[in-house]
Every structure is written in structure tokens, then in C-alpha cells.
Coordinates of C-alpha atoms and ligand atoms in Angstrom, one line a residue:
M1 CA 0.0 0.0 0.0
R2 CA 3.0 2.3 0.6
G3 CA 2.8 5.4 -1.5
K4 CA -0.4 4.4 -3.3
H5 CA -3.1 6.9 -3.9
V6 CA -6.4 5.6 -2.6
L7 CA -9.4 7.8 -3.2
V8 CA -12.2 6.8 -0.9
G9 CA -15.8 7.8 -1.8
V10 CA -18.3 7.9 1.1
T11 CA -22.0 7.9 0.3
G12 CA -25.1 8.2 2.5
G13 CA -25.7 5.1 4.7
I14 CA -25.4 4.1 8.3
A15 CA -22.1 2.3 7.4
A16 CA -20.5 5.6 6.6
Y17 CA -19.0 5.7 10.1
K18 CA -17.2 2.4 9.3
A19 CA -15.4 4.2 6.4
G20 CA -13.6 6.1 9.1
Y21 CA -11.9 2.8 10.1
L22 CA -11.1 2.1 6.5
V23 CA -9.4 5.4 6.0
R24 CA -7.5 5.1 9.3
D25 CA -6.2 1.6 8.4
L26 CA -5.3 2.6 4.8
V27 CA -3.3 5.5 6.2
K28 CA -1.7 3.2 8.7
S29 CA -0.6 0.8 5.9
G30 CA 1.2 3.6 4.2
A31 CA -1.3 4.7 1.6
E32 CA -2.0 8.3 0.8
V33 CA -5.8 8.8 1.2
K34 CA -8.2 11.4 0.0
V35 CA -11.9 11.3 0.7
M36 CA -14.8 12.4 -1.4
M37 CA -18.3 12.5 0.2
T38 CA -21.8 12.9 -1.3
E39 CA -24.1 15.3 0.4
A40 CA -26.0 12.4 2.0
G41 CA -22.7 11.0 3.3
T42 CA -22.0 14.2 5.2
R43 CA -25.4 13.7 7.0
F44 CA -24.0 10.6 8.6
V45 CA -20.4 11.6 9.4
T46 CA -18.9 15.1 9.2
P47 CA -16.1 15.8 6.6
L48 CA -14.0 16.9 9.6
T49 CA -13.7 13.3 10.8
F50 CA -12.3 12.2 7.4
S51 CA -10.1 15.2 7.1
A52 CA -8.5 14.4 10.5
L53 CA -8.1 10.7 9.6
S54 CA -6.8 11.1 6.1
K55 CA -4.7 14.2 6.9
N56 CA -6.0 15.7 3.7
P57 CA -8.9 18.1 2.7
V58 CA -12.2 16.3 2.1
F59 CA -14.0 16.8 -1.2
T60 CA -17.7 17.3 -0.9
D61 CA -18.8 19.7 -3.6
L62 CA -18.5 20.0 -7.3
W63 CA -18.7 23.8 -7.1
T64 CA -16.3 24.4 -4.2
N65 CA -12.5 24.4 -4.4
N66 CA -11.7 21.8 -1.8
Q67 CA -8.0 21.6 -2.5
S68 CA -5.6 24.5 -2.2
S69 CA -6.2 28.1 -3.2
D70 CA -4.1 27.8 -6.3
S71 CA -5.9 24.8 -7.8
D72 CA -8.5 25.3 -10.5
I73 CA -12.0 24.4 -9.5
S74 CA -12.9 23.7 -13.2
T75 CA -10.5 20.8 -13.3
Q76 CA -10.7 19.6 -9.7
H77 CA -12.7 16.5 -10.7
I78 CA -10.1 15.6 -13.4
D79 CA -7.2 16.2 -11.0
L80 CA -8.8 13.8 -8.5
A81 CA -9.6 11.2 -11.2
N82 CA -5.9 11.2 -12.3
W83 CA -4.5 11.4 -8.8
A84 CA -6.1 8.1 -7.8
D85 CA -4.5 4.7 -8.3
V86 CA -7.8 3.2 -7.2
L87 CA -11.2 4.6 -6.3
V88 CA -13.0 2.8 -3.4
I89 CA -16.6 3.7 -2.8
A90 CA -17.5 2.3 0.7
P91 CA -20.3 2.4 1.6
A92 CA -21.9 2.6 -1.9
S93 CA -25.6 3.4 -1.6
A94 CA -28.3 2.2 -4.0
N95 CA -28.6 5.8 -5.3
T96 CA -24.9 6.1 -6.1
I97 CA -24.8 2.6 -7.7
A98 CA -27.8 3.7 -9.9
K99 CA -26.0 6.9 -10.9
L100 CA -22.8 5.1 -11.8
A101 CA -24.8 2.5 -13.9
Y102 CA -26.4 5.3 -15.9
G103 CA -23.6 7.8 -16.0
I104 CA -25.5 10.4 -14.0
S105 CA -23.0 12.8 -12.7
D106 CA -24.7 15.4 -10.6
N107 CA -22.2 15.3 -7.7
L108 CA -18.4 15.3 -7.4
L109 CA -18.1 11.6 -6.5
A110 CA -20.2 10.5 -9.6
V111 CA -18.3 12.9 -11.9
V112 CA -14.9 11.6 -10.7
A113 CA -16.1 7.9 -11.1
L114 CA -17.1 8.8 -14.6
A115 CA -13.8 10.5 -15.4
T116 CA -11.3 8.1 -13.9
T117 CA -9.8 5.3 -15.9
R118 CA -8.4 3.6 -12.8
P119 CA -10.0 0.6 -11.1
I120 CA -13.2 1.3 -9.1
I121 CA -14.2 -0.9 -6.1
L122 CA -17.7 -0.7 -4.7
A123 CA -18.9 -2.0 -1.4
P124 CA -22.7 -1.7 -1.5
T125 CA -24.4 -1.4 1.8
M126 CA -28.2 -0.8 2.3
D127 CA -31.2 -2.6 3.6
A128 CA -31.5 -6.2 2.3
E129 CA -34.7 -5.4 0.3
M130 CA -33.1 -2.5 -1.5
Y131 CA -30.0 -4.6 -2.2
L132 CA -32.0 -7.6 -3.5
N133 CA -34.4 -5.4 -5.6
P134 CA -33.9 -6.3 -9.2
V135 CA -33.2 -2.7 -10.1
T136 CA -30.1 -2.6 -7.8
Q137 CA -29.1 -6.1 -8.9
N138 CA -29.3 -5.2 -12.6
N139 CA -27.3 -2.0 -12.0
L140 CA -24.6 -4.0 -10.1
T141 CA -24.5 -6.6 -12.9
S142 CA -24.0 -4.0 -15.6
L143 CA -21.3 -2.3 -13.5
K144 CA -19.5 -5.6 -13.0
E145 CA -19.7 -6.4 -16.7
R146 CA -18.0 -3.0 -17.3
G147 CA -15.2 -3.9 -14.9
Y148 CA -16.2 -2.4 -11.6
I149 CA -15.1 -4.6 -8.7
V150 CA -18.0 -5.3 -6.3
I151 CA -17.4 -6.5 -2.8
P152 CA -20.7 -8.1 -1.8
P153 CA -22.3 -7.1 1.5
V154 CA -22.4 -9.6 4.3
E155 CA -25.6 -11.0 5.8
G156 CA -26.6 -10.1 9.3
E157 CA -28.7 -7.8 11.3
L158 CA -29.3 -4.4 9.6
A159 CA -29.9 -0.9 11.0
S160 CA -33.6 -1.4 10.2
G161 CA -33.8 -4.3 12.6
L162 CA -34.3 -6.7 9.7
S163 CA -31.8 -9.3 8.7
G164 CA -30.2 -10.1 5.3
P165 CA -27.4 -9.1 3.0
G166 CA -26.6 -5.4 3.4
R167 CA -23.8 -5.0 5.9
L168 CA -20.3 -3.6 5.1
P169 CA -17.8 -6.4 5.0
E170 CA -14.9 -6.3 7.5
I171 CA -12.4 -3.5 6.8
K172 CA -9.7 -6.2 6.5
I173 CA -11.6 -7.7 3.5
I174 CA -11.9 -4.3 1.8
I175 CA -8.2 -3.6 2.3
E176 CA -7.3 -7.0 1.0
T177 CA -9.3 -6.4 -2.2
I178 CA -7.7 -3.0 -2.7
G179 CA -4.3 -4.6 -2.3
K180 CA -5.2 -7.3 -4.9
I181 CA -6.4 -4.8 -7.3
L182 CA -3.4 -2.5 -6.9
D183 CA -1.2 -5.5 -7.5
Q184 CA -3.1 -6.4 -10.7
S185 CA -3.0 -2.8 -11.8
H186 CA 0.8 -3.1 -11.8
Q187 CA -0.2 -3.0 -15.4
D188 CA 1.9 -5.9 -16.5
L189 CA 0.3 -5.7 -20.0
K190 CA 0.9 -2.0 -20.4
K191 CA 1.7 -0.9 -24.0
K192 CA 0.6 -4.3 -25.3
R193 CA -2.1 -4.2 -28.0
I194 CA -4.5 -7.0 -27.7
L195 CA -7.4 -7.8 -30.0
V196 CA -10.2 -10.0 -28.7
T197 CA -13.2 -11.4 -30.5
A198 CA -16.3 -12.5 -28.6
G199 CA -19.8 -13.7 -29.0
P200 CA -21.6 -15.5 -31.8
T201 CA -22.1 -14.4 -35.4
Y202 CA -25.4 -14.1 -37.1
E203 CA -25.6 -15.2 -40.8
A204 CA -28.6 -13.8 -42.6
I205 CA -31.2 -16.1 -44.1
D206 CA -33.4 -13.1 -45.1
P207 CA -33.7 -9.6 -43.6
V208 CA -35.4 -11.0 -40.5
R209 CA -34.0 -14.5 -39.8
F210 CA -30.5 -15.7 -39.3
V211 CA -28.4 -18.8 -38.5
G212 CA -26.6 -18.3 -35.2
N213 CA -25.3 -20.2 -32.2
R214 CA -25.6 -20.2 -28.4
S215 CA -22.4 -18.2 -27.5
S216 CA -23.1 -15.5 -24.9
G217 CA -19.8 -13.6 -25.4
K218 CA -19.0 -13.7 -21.7
M219 CA -15.6 -15.4 -22.1
G220 CA -14.3 -13.0 -24.7
F221 CA -15.7 -10.0 -22.8
A222 CA -14.0 -11.3 -19.6
I223 CA -10.7 -11.5 -21.4
A224 CA -11.1 -7.9 -22.8
N225 CA -12.0 -6.7 -19.3
A226 CA -9.1 -8.4 -17.6
A227 CA -6.6 -7.3 -20.2
A228 CA -7.7 -3.7 -20.0
Q229 CA -7.5 -3.8 -16.2
R230 CA -3.9 -5.0 -16.6
G231 CA -3.1 -2.0 -18.8
A232 CA -3.3 -3.4 -22.3
E233 CA -4.8 -1.4 -25.2
V234 CA -7.7 -3.6 -26.0
T235 CA -9.9 -3.8 -29.1
L236 CA -12.9 -6.0 -28.7
V237 CA -14.7 -7.2 -31.9
A238 CA -18.1 -8.3 -30.7
G239 CA -20.8 -10.3 -32.3
P240 CA -24.4 -9.7 -31.2
T241 CA -24.6 -9.9 -27.4
H242 CA -26.3 -8.0 -24.6
L243 CA -23.1 -7.4 -22.6
E244 CA -21.9 -4.1 -21.5
T245 CA -18.6 -2.8 -22.8
P246 CA -15.8 -3.1 -20.3
R247 CA -14.1 0.1 -19.2
N248 CA -11.1 1.3 -21.2
V249 CA -11.9 -1.1 -24.1
T250 CA -12.6 -0.1 -27.7
R251 CA -15.5 -2.1 -29.0
I252 CA -16.4 -2.8 -32.6
D253 CA -19.8 -4.4 -33.1
V254 CA -20.2 -6.8 -36.0
E255 CA -22.9 -9.2 -37.0
S256 CA -21.7 -11.8 -39.5
A257 CA -18.5 -13.8 -39.9
Q258 CA -17.6 -11.6 -42.9
E259 CA -18.0 -8.4 -40.9
M260 CA -15.9 -10.0 -38.1
L261 CA -13.2 -10.9 -40.7
T262 CA -13.1 -7.3 -42.0
A263 CA -13.0 -5.8 -38.5
V264 CA -10.2 -8.1 -37.4
L265 CA -8.1 -7.6 -40.5
A266 CA -8.5 -3.8 -40.1
H267 CA -7.0 -4.0 -36.6
T268 CA -4.2 -6.6 -36.9
K269 CA -1.5 -4.1 -37.6
K270 CA 0.8 -3.6 -34.6
T271 CA -1.3 -6.0 -32.6
D272 CA 0.8 -8.1 -30.1
A273 CA -1.9 -10.8 -29.6
I274 CA -5.2 -11.8 -31.1
I275 CA -7.5 -13.9 -29.0
M276 CA -10.3 -15.5 -31.1
A277 CA -12.9 -16.3 -28.4
A278 CA -15.8 -15.7 -30.8
A279 CA -17.9 -18.6 -32.0
V280 CA -17.6 -17.7 -35.7
A281 CA -20.1 -19.5 -38.0
D282 CA -18.4 -22.0 -40.2
Y283 CA -21.2 -21.9 -42.8
R284 CA -23.6 -19.2 -43.9
P285 CA -26.7 -19.2 -46.2
A286 CA -25.3 -19.1 -49.7
N287 CA -28.1 -16.9 -51.1
P288 CA -29.7 -14.7 -48.4
A289 CA -33.1 -13.5 -49.6
K290 CA -33.6 -9.8 -50.2
H291 CA -37.1 -10.0 -48.8
K292 CA -38.6 -11.9 -46.0
I293 CA -39.2 -15.5 -47.1
K294 CA -43.0 -16.2 -47.2
K295 CA -44.5 -19.4 -45.8
H296 CA -46.0 -21.5 -48.6
S297 CA -48.7 -23.7 -47.5
S298 CA -48.0 -26.1 -50.3
S299 CA -44.3 -26.8 -49.3
K300 CA -43.7 -28.9 -46.2
A301 CA -39.9 -28.2 -46.2
L302 CA -37.6 -25.4 -47.0
E303 CA -34.0 -26.1 -48.1
L304 CA -31.2 -23.7 -47.2
Q305 CA -28.0 -24.0 -49.1
L306 CA -25.0 -23.1 -47.0
E307 CA -21.5 -22.0 -48.0
A308 CA -18.3 -22.0 -46.0
T309 CA -17.2 -18.7 -44.4
T310 CA -13.5 -17.7 -44.2
D311 CA -11.7 -19.2 -41.2
I312 CA -10.4 -16.0 -39.7
L313 CA -8.0 -17.8 -37.3
A314 CA -6.5 -20.0 -40.1
M315 CA -6.1 -16.9 -42.3
L316 CA -4.2 -15.1 -39.5
G317 CA -2.2 -18.2 -38.7
K318 CA -0.9 -18.3 -42.3
K319 CA 0.3 -14.7 -42.3
K320 CA 1.4 -14.3 -38.7
R321 CA 5.0 -13.2 -37.9
S322 CA 5.7 -12.1 -34.4
M323 CA 2.1 -11.9 -33.3
T324 CA 0.7 -14.3 -30.6
L325 CA -2.3 -16.1 -31.9
V326 CA -4.8 -17.8 -29.5
G327 CA -7.8 -19.9 -30.5
F328 CA -10.6 -21.6 -28.7
A329 CA -12.0 -25.0 -29.3
L330 CA -15.2 -26.7 -28.3
E331 CA -15.4 -30.4 -29.0
T332 CA -17.9 -33.0 -28.0
K333 CA -15.6 -36.0 -28.4
D334 CA -11.9 -36.7 -28.5
E335 CA -11.5 -33.2 -27.0
L336 CA -7.7 -33.0 -26.5
A337 CA -6.8 -34.6 -29.8
G338 CA -9.3 -32.3 -31.6
A339 CA -7.9 -29.2 -29.9
K340 CA -4.3 -30.1 -30.6
E341 CA -5.2 -30.7 -34.3
K342 CA -6.7 -27.2 -34.5
L343 CA -3.7 -25.7 -32.9
R344 CA -1.4 -27.3 -35.4
K345 CA -3.6 -26.7 -38.5
K346 CA -4.3 -23.1 -37.7
N347 CA -0.7 -22.3 -36.7
L348 CA -1.6 -21.1 -33.2
D349 CA 0.5 -20.4 -30.2
L350 CA -2.1 -21.4 -27.7
I351 CA -5.6 -23.0 -27.8
V352 CA -8.1 -22.9 -25.0
L353 CA -10.3 -26.0 -24.9
N354 CA -13.8 -25.5 -23.5
S355 CA -15.1 -28.4 -21.6
F356 CA -18.6 -29.5 -22.7
G357 CA -19.5 -31.7 -19.7
K358 CA -23.1 -32.2 -18.6
Q359 CA -22.7 -30.2 -15.3
N360 CA -20.7 -27.6 -16.9
R361 CA -22.9 -25.5 -19.2
V362 CA -20.5 -23.3 -21.1
F363 CA -23.1 -21.1 -22.7
G364 CA -24.2 -18.0 -20.8
S365 CA -22.6 -19.3 -17.5
N366 CA -20.3 -17.2 -15.5
L367 CA -18.2 -20.3 -14.7
N368 CA -16.3 -22.5 -17.0
T369 CA -13.7 -25.3 -17.1
V370 CA -11.0 -25.1 -19.7
A371 CA -7.6 -26.6 -20.6
M372 CA -4.8 -24.5 -22.2
I373 CA -2.6 -26.3 -24.7
D374 CA 0.5 -24.6 -26.0
K375 CA 2.5 -25.2 -29.2
R376 CA 4.8 -27.7 -27.5
G377 CA 1.7 -29.8 -26.6
K378 CA 1.9 -28.9 -22.9
V379 CA -1.6 -29.2 -21.4
E380 CA -2.7 -27.1 -18.4
Q381 CA -6.1 -28.2 -17.1
L382 CA -7.8 -25.6 -15.0
P383 CA -10.5 -26.4 -12.4
I384 CA -14.0 -24.9 -12.7
M385 CA -13.7 -21.1 -12.0
P386 CA -15.3 -17.8 -12.9
K387 CA -14.7 -16.7 -16.5
F388 CA -12.9 -13.6 -15.3
D389 CA -10.3 -15.7 -13.4
I390 CA -9.9 -18.0 -16.5
A391 CA -9.3 -14.8 -18.5
N392 CA -6.4 -13.8 -16.2
K393 CA -4.9 -17.3 -16.4
I394 CA -5.1 -17.1 -20.2
L395 CA -3.4 -13.7 -20.1
N396 CA -0.7 -15.0 -17.7
K397 CA 0.1 -17.6 -20.3
I398 CA 0.0 -15.2 -23.2
K399 CA 2.4 -12.9 -21.3
T400 CA 5.0 -15.6 -21.4
L401 CA 4.5 -16.0 -25.1
L402 CA 4.6 -12.3 -26.1
Ligands
LIG1 N1 -12.8 -19.5 -36.1 C1 -12.5 -18.5 -36.9 N2 -13.2 -18.4 -38.1 C2 -14.2 -19.2 -38.4 C3 -14.5 -20.3 -37.6 C4 -13.8 -20.4 -36.4 O1 -11.6 -17.7 -36.7 N3 -14.8 -19.1 -39.6 C5 -12.0 -19.7 -34.8 C6 -12.8 -19.5 -33.6 O2 -12.9 -18.2 -33.1 C7 -12.1 -20.4 -32.6 C8 -11.4 -21.5 -33.4 O3 -11.5 -20.9 -34.8 O4 -11.1 -19.7 -31.9 C9 -12.1 -22.8 -33.4 O5 -13.3 -22.8 -33.9 P1 -14.2 -24.2 -34.1 O6 -15.4 -23.8 -34.8 O7 -14.3 -24.9 -32.8 O8 -13.3 -25.0 -35.0 P2 -13.3 -25.4 -36.5 O9 -11.9 -25.3 -36.9 O10 -14.3 -24.5 -37.2 O11 -13.7 -26.9 -36.5 P3 -15.0 -27.6 -36.1 O12 -16.1 -26.6 -36.1 O13 -15.2 -28.6 -37.2 O14 -14.8 -28.2 -34.8

């Protein structure tokens, strides 16, 4: 923690008083701490308390110069956003979570959260009903998809007298999370350019229908998210998905295999690694209809003629020089042999084999089981784990290949 700049955001909630212990312990561990409070936060604990604990002025208002007399109020939010190595909002109220999810920036804390590119950690605390309300849960899901780190509240007795999830976790847990994040944000992939593809492709049958597949895009989005958190310059070429764009990632939306090919080729120059996590269609309707195909009561069947798409990965494999090329495989039998064959045929440096077991539903799940196989045939089987953790394992491996 020594020398790290930790920006703490305190919002309105009974747990605001516990943020005092957080600030005290962060300062004790050698961090430099600045505190921002929302107006509601100041109703629970006075800024003076945090100023004494952090040994710094406390920032409460967008329109007041909280720093020194020579600093410029018009850039105060940007100065804070750039000063922070990490922003920790604890406690994070339902209101602030909703504001962050929608980019509403009507107070200093929300503006800084919008402006900073550094990791943001949220510790939601509120009454259990508010926390479990689908609105709050959806907001938290979309923030997590974008790369916010959420420390879930613990269960127990709440200020209302009711019981459930809503309490601030132990300060030790929050500090451990900050430590882990600061460690990751050592930015070990800084200056690396990584291109990731994700999601399915849709191949038009007519202007309304398509041939597609069940890929959710979660694995590729997790890789893009993790790589950006580790400092890489990430371009994400995404097929149709409902996932949020991770912070600090450039996203290009495509629909068909052909569009994905064009987007990938346009961004291969100066790329250090390409990770093809997308489930690209191997075949597409040969003659997509211009107009919606009508149902004819006389014909019982409709035949679709399919033609092969370009294998993007194989094409990249043929022309690659120093670039690291990573593919994915999903096999339903002879899994390892099939993956190794793909690695060889497509001239890859690494292939990630998705396991298609009965208990392990790959599609749409946040968990997955994969094996990584490198060029020398070395197999590393990973246990079942969240896709975000798998993403970091894949990136660790890629780092050794770059
Ligand atoms: N892939 C690609 N372009 C395609 C098809 C696949 O770049 N037109 C990539 C995928 O992104 C994935 C890898 O190739 O990284 C493996 O795809 P998969 O469909 O499993 O393998 P195929 O070689 O198409 O073989 P099969 O479908 O017969 O298993």
C-alpha cells in the first residue's frame, strides 16, 4: 500500500461511520488517502472526521474548491480522477450505484467515477430489500460487466432491525481487495495491444432470420475486461450480445463472420496478440433472400443452401509473424486430440479447450472449465472457476509467449 493513492468515496448510509476505520487503516498501511463525500454521506459523518483521519482536505462539492487556493475548480474532478491509483466507494448506496450505472454525474463523486480510468471498487451497503431489488441487482450486474469490482455485502442484522445481505464487510476484506487490485494494476500488459473477438455471429437467411449459435460472449468480454485492467490497449470485436462494454476497451460491433473478418483484418497491424474467443459460424446461407421469405402452405420443407465462411484464425495463422495467436475449441468428443489438431492446423501459439460436460454449461454461464494447450503440446487443465479468473490465467500464459 505504501505510496499508493487511494481515493475513498463515502455515500449516504449508516455504514458511513465504518469508512472512518477504512481510512484510518489505509493511512496506517502507508497509503495516501483522499476522501470524497456525497451530500448524503455528510449527513451521517462530518467531513472533519475524514479530514483528520486522512490528513487531507475532504472533497464534498463539485462547485467548491476543496483543494488549495491555487488549484483550479474547473479541473478539480479531473485532478482527482488522475490522482487516484484506485477509487473505493464504501459504503456505496443504491442511489450512487444507480447513478454510476447510468452515468448520471450530478455530484463530485459521480463525476470523478465517470472521469477516472483507474479501477473502481464498490462496497454496497443498504437494507436487504433494497440490495435484492432487481433494479439494484441489474445495476450491479451491468457495472460488474464493465469492470467495476463489487465486494458483496455480508448477511446479518441491519440498521432497520431486519436481517439479510446489506452490511459492510470487515475492513480487512476491503483492504485485501484494494491490495489485490493495486497488485493487478501493476499494469503488466501496459503498451501491449490485444485484439479479442467475442460472441456468436449471425448469418442472414433473409432480412429477419439468421443462422446463429448459443455463444453469450461472456468469455471474450471477460478477457477484454481483464486485459484492460492490466493496462493493455484492448480492441474488442463483438458479435451480437447484450453485454456491457468493459471500461477502457474499444468495442467494434459486428454481426456476420464476414464483418468480423473485415474488422479483425483492419486492426491486426501492430497487434501483439489476437484472441479469437468468438464462436464464428463455419457456414452461412449461400443466397440470403432480399425480402422476408414467405411461408408457402404447399411446401412442407424449406431447403437452405450453406456455403463456407472464411476461417479467420486460419487466415491469421498463415500470415502471422511475431504476433501471438490464441484460438478456442469446443469439442464434444476426443476433446484434447481435436484441440491439438486445430492448434497445429491453424498455426496457433495457444488453444483454449472449453469443456462440454453435462454439469458444466458453457453457454451463458459465469463459470467454465478449460484446458490450455501450447505449441509444444503442454496441457494445463484448470479447475472450474469464474470466466474472469480464467481470463487472467489465459493472459498470464499469453504474457509468457509475447
Ligand atoms: N474460427 C474463426 N473463423 C471461423 C471459424 C472459427 O476464426 N470461420 C475460430 C474460432 O474463433 C475459434 C477457433 O477458430 O477460436 C475454433 O473454432 P471451431 O469452430 O471450434 O473449430 P473449427 O476449426 O471450425 O472446427 P469444427 O467446427 O469442425 O470443430
